[in-house]
CSV table of C-alpha atoms in Angstrom, one decimal:
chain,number,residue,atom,x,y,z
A,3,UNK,CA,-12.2,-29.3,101.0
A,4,UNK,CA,-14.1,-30.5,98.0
A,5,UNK,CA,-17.2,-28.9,97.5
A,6,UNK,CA,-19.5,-30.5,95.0
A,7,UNK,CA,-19.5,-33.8,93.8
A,8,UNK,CA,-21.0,-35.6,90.8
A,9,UNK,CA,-22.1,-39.0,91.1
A,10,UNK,CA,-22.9,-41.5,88.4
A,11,UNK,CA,-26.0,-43.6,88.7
A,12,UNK,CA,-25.8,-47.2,87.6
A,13,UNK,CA,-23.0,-49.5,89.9
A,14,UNK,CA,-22.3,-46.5,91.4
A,15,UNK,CA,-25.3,-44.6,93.3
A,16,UNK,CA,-28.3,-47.4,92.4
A,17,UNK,CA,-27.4,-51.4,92.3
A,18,UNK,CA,-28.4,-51.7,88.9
A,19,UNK,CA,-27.7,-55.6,89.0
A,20,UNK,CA,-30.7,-56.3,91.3
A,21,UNK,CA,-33.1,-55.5,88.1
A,22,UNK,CA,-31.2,-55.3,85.2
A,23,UNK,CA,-30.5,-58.7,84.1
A,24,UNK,CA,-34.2,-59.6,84.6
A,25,UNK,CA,-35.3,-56.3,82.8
A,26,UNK,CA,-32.9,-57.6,80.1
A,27,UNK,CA,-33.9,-61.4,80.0
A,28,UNK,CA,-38.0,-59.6,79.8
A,29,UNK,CA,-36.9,-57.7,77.0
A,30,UNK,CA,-35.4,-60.5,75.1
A,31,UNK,CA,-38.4,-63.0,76.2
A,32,UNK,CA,-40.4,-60.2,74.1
A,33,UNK,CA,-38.3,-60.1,70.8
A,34,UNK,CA,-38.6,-64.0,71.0
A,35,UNK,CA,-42.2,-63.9,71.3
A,36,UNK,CA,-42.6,-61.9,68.3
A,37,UNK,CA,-39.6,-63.8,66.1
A,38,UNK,CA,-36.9,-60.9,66.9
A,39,UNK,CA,-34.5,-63.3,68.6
A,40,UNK,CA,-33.7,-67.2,68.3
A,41,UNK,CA,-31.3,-67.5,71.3
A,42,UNK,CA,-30.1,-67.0,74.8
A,43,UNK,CA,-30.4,-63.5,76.4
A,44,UNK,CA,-27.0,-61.6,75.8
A,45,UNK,CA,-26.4,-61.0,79.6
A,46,UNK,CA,-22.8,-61.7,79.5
A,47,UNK,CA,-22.4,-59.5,76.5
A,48,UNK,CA,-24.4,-56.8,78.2
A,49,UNK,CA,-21.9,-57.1,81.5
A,50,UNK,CA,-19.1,-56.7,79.7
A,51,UNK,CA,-20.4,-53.3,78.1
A,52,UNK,CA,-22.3,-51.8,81.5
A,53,UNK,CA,-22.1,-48.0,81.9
A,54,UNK,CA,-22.2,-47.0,78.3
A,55,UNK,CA,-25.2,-45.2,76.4
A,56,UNK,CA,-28.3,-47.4,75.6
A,57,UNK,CA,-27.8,-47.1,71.8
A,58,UNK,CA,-24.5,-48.3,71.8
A,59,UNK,CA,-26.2,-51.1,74.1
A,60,UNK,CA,-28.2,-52.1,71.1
A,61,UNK,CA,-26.0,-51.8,68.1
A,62,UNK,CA,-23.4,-54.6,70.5
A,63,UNK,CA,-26.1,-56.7,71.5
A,64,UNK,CA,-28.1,-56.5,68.5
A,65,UNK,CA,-25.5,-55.9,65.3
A,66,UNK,CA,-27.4,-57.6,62.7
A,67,UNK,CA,-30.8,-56.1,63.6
A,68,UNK,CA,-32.4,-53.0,62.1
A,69,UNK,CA,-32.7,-49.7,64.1
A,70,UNK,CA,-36.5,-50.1,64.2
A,71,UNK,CA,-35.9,-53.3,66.1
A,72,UNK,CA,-33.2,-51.6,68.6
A,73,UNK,CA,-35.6,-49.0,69.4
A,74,UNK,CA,-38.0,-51.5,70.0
A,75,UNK,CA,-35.8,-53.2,72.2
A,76,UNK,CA,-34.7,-50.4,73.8
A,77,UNK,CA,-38.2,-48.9,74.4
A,78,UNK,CA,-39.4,-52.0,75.7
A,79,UNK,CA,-36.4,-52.7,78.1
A,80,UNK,CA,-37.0,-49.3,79.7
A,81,UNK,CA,-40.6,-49.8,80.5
A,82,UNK,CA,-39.5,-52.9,82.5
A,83,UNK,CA,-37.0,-51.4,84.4
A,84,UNK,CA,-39.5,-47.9,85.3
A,85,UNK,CA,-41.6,-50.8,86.2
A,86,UNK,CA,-39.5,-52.9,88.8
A,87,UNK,CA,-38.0,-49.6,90.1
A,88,UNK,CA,-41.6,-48.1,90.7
A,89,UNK,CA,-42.4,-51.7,92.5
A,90,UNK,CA,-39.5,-51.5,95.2
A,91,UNK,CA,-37.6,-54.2,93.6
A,92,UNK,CA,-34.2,-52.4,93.4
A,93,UNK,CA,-31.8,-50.9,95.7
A,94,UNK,CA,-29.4,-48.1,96.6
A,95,UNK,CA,-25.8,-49.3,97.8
A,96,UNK,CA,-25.4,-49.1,101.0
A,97,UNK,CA,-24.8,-45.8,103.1
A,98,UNK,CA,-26.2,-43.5,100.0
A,99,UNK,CA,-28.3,-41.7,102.2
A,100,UNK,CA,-26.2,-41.3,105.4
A,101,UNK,CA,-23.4,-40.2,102.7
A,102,UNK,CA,-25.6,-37.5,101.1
A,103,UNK,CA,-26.8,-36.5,104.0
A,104,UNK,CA,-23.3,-35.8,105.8
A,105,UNK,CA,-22.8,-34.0,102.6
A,106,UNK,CA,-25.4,-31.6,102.9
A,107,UNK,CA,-24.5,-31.0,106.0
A,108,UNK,CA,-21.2,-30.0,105.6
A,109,UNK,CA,-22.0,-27.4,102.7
A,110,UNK,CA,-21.2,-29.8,99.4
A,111,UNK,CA,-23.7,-29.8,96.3
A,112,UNK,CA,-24.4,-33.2,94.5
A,113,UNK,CA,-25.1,-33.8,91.4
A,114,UNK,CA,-26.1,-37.0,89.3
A,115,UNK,CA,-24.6,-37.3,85.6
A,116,UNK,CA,-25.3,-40.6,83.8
A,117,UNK,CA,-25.4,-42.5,81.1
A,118,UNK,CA,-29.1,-43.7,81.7
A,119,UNK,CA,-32.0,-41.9,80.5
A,120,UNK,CA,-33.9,-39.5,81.8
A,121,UNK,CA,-37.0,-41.4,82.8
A,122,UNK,CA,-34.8,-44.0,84.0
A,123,UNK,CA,-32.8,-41.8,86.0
A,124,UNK,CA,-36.0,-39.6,87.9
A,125,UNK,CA,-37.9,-43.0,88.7
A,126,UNK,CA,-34.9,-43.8,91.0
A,127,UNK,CA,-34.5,-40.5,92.5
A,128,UNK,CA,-37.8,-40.3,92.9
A,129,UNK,CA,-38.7,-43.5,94.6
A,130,UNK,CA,-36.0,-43.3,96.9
A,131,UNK,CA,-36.4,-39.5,97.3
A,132,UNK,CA,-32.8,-38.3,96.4
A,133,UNK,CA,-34.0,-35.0,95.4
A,134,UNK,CA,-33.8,-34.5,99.3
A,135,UNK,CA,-30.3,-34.1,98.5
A,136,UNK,CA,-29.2,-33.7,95.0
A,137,UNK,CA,-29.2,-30.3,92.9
A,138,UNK,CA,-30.1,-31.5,89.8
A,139,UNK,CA,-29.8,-34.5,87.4
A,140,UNK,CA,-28.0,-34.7,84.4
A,141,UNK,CA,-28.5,-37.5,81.6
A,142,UNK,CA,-26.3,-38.4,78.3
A,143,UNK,CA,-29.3,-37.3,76.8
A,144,UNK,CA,-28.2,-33.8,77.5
A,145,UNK,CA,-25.5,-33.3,75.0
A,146,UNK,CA,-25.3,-34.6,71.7
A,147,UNK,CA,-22.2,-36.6,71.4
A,148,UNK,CA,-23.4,-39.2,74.3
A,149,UNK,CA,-19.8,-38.6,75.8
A,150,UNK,CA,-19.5,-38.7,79.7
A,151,UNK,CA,-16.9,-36.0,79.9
A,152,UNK,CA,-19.3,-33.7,77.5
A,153,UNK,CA,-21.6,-34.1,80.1
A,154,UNK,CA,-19.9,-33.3,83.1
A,155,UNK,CA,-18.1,-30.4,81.2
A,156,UNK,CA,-22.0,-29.0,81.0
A,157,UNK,CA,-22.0,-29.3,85.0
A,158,UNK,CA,-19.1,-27.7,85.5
A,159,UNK,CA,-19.8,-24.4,84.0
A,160,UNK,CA,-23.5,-24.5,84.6
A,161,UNK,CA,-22.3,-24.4,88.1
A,162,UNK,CA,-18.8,-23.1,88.3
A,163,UNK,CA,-17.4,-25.6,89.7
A,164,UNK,CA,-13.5,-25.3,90.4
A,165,UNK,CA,-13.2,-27.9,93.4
A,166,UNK,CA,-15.0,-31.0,92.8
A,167,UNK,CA,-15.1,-34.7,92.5
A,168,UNK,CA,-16.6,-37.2,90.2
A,169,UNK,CA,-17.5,-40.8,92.0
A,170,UNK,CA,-18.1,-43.7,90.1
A,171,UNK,CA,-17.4,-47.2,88.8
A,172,UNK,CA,-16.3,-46.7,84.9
A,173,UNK,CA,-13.3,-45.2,82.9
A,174,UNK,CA,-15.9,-42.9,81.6
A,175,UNK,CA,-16.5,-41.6,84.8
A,176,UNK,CA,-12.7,-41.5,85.3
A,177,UNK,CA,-12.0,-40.0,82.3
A,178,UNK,CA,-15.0,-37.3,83.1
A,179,UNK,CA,-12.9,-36.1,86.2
A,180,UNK,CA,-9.7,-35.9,84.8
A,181,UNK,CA,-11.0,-34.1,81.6
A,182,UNK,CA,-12.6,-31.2,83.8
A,183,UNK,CA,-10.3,-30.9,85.9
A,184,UNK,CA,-11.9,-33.0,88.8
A,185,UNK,CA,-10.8,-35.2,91.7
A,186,UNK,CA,-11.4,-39.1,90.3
A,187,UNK,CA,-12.7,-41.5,93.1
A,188,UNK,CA,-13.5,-44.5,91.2
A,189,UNK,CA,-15.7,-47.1,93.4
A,190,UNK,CA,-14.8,-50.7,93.1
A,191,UNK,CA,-18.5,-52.2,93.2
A,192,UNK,CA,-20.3,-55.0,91.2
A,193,UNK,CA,-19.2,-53.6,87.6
A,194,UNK,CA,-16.3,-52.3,88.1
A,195,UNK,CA,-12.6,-53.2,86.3
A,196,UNK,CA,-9.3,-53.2,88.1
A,197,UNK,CA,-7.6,-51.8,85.2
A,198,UNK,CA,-9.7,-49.0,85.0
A,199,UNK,CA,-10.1,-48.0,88.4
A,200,UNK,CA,-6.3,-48.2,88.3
A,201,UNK,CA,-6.5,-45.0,86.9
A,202,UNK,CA,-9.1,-43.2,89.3
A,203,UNK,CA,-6.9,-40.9,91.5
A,204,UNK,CA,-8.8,-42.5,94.9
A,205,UNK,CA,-10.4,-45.8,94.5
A,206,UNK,CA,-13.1,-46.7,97.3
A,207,UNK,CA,-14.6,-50.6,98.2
A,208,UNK,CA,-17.6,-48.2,100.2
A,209,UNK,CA,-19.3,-44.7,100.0
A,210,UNK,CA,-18.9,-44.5,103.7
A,211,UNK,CA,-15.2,-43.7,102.3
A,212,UNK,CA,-16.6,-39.9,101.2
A,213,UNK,CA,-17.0,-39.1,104.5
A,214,UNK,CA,-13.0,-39.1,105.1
A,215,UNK,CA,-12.2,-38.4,101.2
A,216,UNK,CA,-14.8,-34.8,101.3
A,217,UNK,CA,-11.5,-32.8,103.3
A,218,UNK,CA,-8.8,-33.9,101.0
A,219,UNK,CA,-7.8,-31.7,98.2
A,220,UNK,CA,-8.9,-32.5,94.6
């Protein structure tokens, strides 16, 4: 039976579609109200790059810019999102909290690793009171190299885990499992890539799936 599992946040845990793109199109209304950008918001661009680390984010979506300008972007872009988060206007995927709570229940730990930042990731667990059920959170901020596998490696032996599980939507996330050592149940939602999840060990259209998937081996 698998014992702990570590969720990602973004297409996986939270539906990051339902504010990001209009966190995004603020952000660049902003840079072209102050001459930082001349043309359409980048949300096709930003699609195509979902799931990795905000400075990355910037340097693909901004190349020709300066750092100052990225971290302006970036700063400003957060605020948005804590914003629309902390006014109700996102949303879990369904069955989160019937799925963490049949965890609990049957003795698992969860844990959150992600590529979002730290204030992005406790204004979602705390508005929709995940801390009912999660251990602890972990963000990319944790560990220098901004690598996904780094990050749950720093689970991992923080907790000893030896029979776990890593859910989520990304090769990162895929990768993340199979580095450590974990089962790799990759969930085919709103970002996710066939090819990708063609490598997950267990790939799941629902999180309802868990329920069946926590007795399996990893």
């Amino acid at each position: 039976m698998i014992q702990s599992f570590i969720f990602d946040m973004d297409g996986t845990l939270f539906q990051t579609d339902s504010i990001l793109e209009l966190a995004l199109d603020d952000t660049f209304e902003h840079l072209r109200s102050i001459d930082k950008w001349n043309s359409a918001t980048p949300i096709e661009m930003y699609r195509e790059i979902m799931g990795v680390p905000l400075p990355i984010v910037w340097e693909t979506l901004m190349p020709n810019h300066s750092m100052e300008e990225r971290e302006l972007a970036d700063a400003y872009f957060l605020e948005r999102l804590l914003e629309k988060i902390r006014n109700g206007n996102g949303a879990l995927y369904p069955d989160v909290t019937e799925v963490f709570t049949y965890l609990t229940e049957n003795s698992c730990s969860i844990y959150i690793a992600s590529n979002g930042l730290i204030d992005y990731l406790e204004a979602i667990v705390n508005y929709y009171r995940l801390d009912r059920w999660v251990t602890e959170i972990f963000s990319i901020e944790h560990v220098e190299s901004l690598n996904k596998s780094d990050l749950v490696r720093s689970i991992v032996q923080k907790y000893g885990i030896t029979n776990g599980a890593v859910v989520g939507d990304r090769l990162s996330d895929i990768n993340a499992a199979k580095d450590n050592g974990l089962l790799s149940i990759g969930c085919n939602f709103d970002f996710a890539r066939e090819d990708e999840l063609a490598q997950a060990d267990v790939v799941i259209d629902d999180l309802i799936e868990l329920k069946k998937i926590i007795h399996s081996e990893s």
